[in-house]
PDB file of C-alpha atoms in Angstrom:
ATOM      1  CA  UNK A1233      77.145  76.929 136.314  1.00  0.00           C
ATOM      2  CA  UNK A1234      74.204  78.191 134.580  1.00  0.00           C
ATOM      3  CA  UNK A1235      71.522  75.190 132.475  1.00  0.00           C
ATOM      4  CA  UNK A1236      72.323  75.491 128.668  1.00  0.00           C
ATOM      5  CA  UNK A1237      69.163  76.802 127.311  1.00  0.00           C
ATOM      6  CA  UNK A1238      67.525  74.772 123.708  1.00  0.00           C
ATOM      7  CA  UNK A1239      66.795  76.724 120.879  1.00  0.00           C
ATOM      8  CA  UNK A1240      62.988  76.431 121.706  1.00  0.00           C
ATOM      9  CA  UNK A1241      63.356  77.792 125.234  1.00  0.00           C
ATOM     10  CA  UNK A1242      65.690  80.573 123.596  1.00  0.00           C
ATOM     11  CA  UNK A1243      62.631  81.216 121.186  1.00  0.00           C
ATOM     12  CA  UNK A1244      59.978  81.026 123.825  1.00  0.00           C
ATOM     13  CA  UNK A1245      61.615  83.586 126.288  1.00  0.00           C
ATOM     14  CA  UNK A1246      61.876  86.226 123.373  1.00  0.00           C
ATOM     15  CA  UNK A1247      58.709  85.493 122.382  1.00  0.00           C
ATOM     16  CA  UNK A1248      57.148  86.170 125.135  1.00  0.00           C
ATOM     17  CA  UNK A1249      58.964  89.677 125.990  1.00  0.00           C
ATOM     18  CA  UNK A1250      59.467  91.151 122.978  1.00  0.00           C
ATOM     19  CA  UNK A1251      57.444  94.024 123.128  1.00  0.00           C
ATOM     20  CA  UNK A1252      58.001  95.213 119.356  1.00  0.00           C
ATOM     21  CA  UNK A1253      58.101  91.838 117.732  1.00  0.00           C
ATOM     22  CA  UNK A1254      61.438  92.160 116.195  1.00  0.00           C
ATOM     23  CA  UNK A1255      62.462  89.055 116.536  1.00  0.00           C
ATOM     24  CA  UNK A1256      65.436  90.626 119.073  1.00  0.00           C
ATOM     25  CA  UNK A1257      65.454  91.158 122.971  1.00  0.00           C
ATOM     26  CA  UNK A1258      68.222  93.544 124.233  1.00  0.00           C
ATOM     27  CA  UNK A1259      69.117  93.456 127.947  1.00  0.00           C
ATOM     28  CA  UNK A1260      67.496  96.268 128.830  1.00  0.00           C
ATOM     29  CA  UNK A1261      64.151  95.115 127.530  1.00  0.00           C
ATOM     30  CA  UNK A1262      64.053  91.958 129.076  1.00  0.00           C
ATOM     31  CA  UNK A1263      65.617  93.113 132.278  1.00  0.00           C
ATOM     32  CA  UNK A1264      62.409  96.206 132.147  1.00  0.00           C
ATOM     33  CA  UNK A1265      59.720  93.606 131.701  1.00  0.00           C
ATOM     34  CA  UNK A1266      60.698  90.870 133.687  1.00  0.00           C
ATOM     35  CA  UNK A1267      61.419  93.032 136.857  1.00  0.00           C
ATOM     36  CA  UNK A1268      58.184  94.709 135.763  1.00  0.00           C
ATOM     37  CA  UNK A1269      56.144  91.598 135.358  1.00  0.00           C
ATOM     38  CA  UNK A1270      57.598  90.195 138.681  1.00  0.00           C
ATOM     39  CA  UNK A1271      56.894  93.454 140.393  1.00  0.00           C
ATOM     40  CA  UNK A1272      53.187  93.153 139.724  1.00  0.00           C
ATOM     41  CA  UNK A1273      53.032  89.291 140.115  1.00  0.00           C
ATOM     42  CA  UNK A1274      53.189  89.614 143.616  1.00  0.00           C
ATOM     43  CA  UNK A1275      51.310  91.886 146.077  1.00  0.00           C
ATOM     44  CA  UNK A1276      52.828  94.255 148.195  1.00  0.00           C
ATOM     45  CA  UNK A1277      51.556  92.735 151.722  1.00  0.00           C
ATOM     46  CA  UNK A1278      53.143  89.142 149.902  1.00  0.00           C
ATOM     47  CA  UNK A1279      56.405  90.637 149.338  1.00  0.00           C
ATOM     48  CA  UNK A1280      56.089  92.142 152.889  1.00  0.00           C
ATOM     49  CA  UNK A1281      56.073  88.795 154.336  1.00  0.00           C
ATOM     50  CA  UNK A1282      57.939  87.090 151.239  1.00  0.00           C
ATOM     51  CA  UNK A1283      61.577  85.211 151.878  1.00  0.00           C
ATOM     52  CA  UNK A1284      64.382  86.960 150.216  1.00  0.00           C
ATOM     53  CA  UNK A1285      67.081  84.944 147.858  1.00  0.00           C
ATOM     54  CA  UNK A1286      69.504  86.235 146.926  1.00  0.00           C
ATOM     55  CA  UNK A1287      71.244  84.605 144.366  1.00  0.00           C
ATOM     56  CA  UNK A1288      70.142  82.227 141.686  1.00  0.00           C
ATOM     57  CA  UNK A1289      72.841  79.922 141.461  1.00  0.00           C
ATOM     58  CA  UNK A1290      72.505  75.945 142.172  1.00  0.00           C
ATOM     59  CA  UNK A1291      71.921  76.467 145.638  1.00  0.00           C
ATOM     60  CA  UNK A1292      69.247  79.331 144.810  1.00  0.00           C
ATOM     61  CA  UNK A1293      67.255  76.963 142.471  1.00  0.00           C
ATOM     62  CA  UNK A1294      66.468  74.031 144.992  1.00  0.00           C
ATOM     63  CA  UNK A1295      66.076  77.094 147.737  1.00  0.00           C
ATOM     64  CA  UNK A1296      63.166  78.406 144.709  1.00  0.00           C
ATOM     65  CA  UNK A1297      62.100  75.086 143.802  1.00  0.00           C
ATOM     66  CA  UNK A1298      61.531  74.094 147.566  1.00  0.00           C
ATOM     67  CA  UNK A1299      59.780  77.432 147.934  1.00  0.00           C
ATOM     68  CA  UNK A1300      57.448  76.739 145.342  1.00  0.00           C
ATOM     69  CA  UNK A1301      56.024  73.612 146.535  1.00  0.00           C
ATOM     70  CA  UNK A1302      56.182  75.283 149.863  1.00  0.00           C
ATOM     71  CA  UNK A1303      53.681  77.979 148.102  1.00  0.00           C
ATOM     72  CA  UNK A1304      50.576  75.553 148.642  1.00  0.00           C
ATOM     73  CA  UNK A1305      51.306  76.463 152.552  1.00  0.00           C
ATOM     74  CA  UNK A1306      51.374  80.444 151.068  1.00  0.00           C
ATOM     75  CA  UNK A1307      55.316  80.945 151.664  1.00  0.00           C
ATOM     76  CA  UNK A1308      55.664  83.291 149.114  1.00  0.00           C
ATOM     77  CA  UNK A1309      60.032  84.158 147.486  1.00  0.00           C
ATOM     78  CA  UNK A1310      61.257  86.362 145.585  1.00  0.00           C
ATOM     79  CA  UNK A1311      64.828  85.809 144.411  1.00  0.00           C
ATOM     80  CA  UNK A1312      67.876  88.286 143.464  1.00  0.00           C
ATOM     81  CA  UNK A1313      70.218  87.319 140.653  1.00  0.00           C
ATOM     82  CA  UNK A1314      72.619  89.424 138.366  1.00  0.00           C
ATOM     83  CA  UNK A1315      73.957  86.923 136.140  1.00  0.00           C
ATOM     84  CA  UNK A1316      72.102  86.772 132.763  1.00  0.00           C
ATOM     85  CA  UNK A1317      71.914  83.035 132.470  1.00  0.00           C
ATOM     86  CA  UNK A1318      70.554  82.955 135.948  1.00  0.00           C
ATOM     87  CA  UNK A1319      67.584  85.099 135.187  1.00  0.00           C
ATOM     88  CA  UNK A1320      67.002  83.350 131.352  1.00  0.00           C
ATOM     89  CA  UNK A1321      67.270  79.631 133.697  1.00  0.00           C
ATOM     90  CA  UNK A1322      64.577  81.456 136.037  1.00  0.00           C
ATOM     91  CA  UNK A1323      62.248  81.826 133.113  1.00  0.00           C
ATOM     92  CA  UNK A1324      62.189  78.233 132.077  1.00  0.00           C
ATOM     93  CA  UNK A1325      61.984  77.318 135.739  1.00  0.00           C
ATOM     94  CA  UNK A1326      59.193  79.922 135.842  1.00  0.00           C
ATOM     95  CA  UNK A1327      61.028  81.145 139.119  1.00  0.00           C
ATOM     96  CA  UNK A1328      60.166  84.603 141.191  1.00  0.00           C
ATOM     97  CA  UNK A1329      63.825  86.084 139.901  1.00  0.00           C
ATOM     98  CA  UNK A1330      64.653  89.501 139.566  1.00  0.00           C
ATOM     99  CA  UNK A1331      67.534  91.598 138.368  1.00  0.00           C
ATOM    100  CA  UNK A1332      69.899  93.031 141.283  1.00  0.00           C
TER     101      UNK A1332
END
């Protein structure tokens, strides 16, 4: 199962992708930017040589959180997940996740 997000981490994720300042993120904004943001986060020749997760469930997260300490060595991840929670847990984890 997914982390149960706080209210602040609920009000820091839309905070920092919405575009319009509404106070509202639909799906398809936050989906846009974050897939967007990730793209450009990471170079092409990384992603060339990057390890590929797919899935951000339990298992996914220690895979990512392993990964990331592994970075220092210049192992660089991206990570697949279609679940919504998954991808709002990846943003307080500050995790390489995409949608797909």
């Amino acid at each position: 199962e997914g982390k149960t997000l706080t209210l602040d981490q609920v009000k820091t994720i839309i905070g920092r992708f919405d575009d319009n300042d509404d106070g509202v993120l639909q799906y398809e904004e936050f989906a846009q930017l974050w897939m967007a943001k990730r793209r450009s986060a990471m170079s092409e020749k990384a992603l060339r040589r990057a390890v590929v997760v797919c899935g951000y469930n339990e298992v996914g997260q220690q895979l990512c959180s392993l990964l990331d300490k592994a970075n220092i060595a210049g192992i660089p991840y991206v990570a697949f997940a279609r679940k919504t929670e998954q991808i709002a847990a990846s943003v307080t984890d500050g995790a390489r996740v995409v949608y797909g």
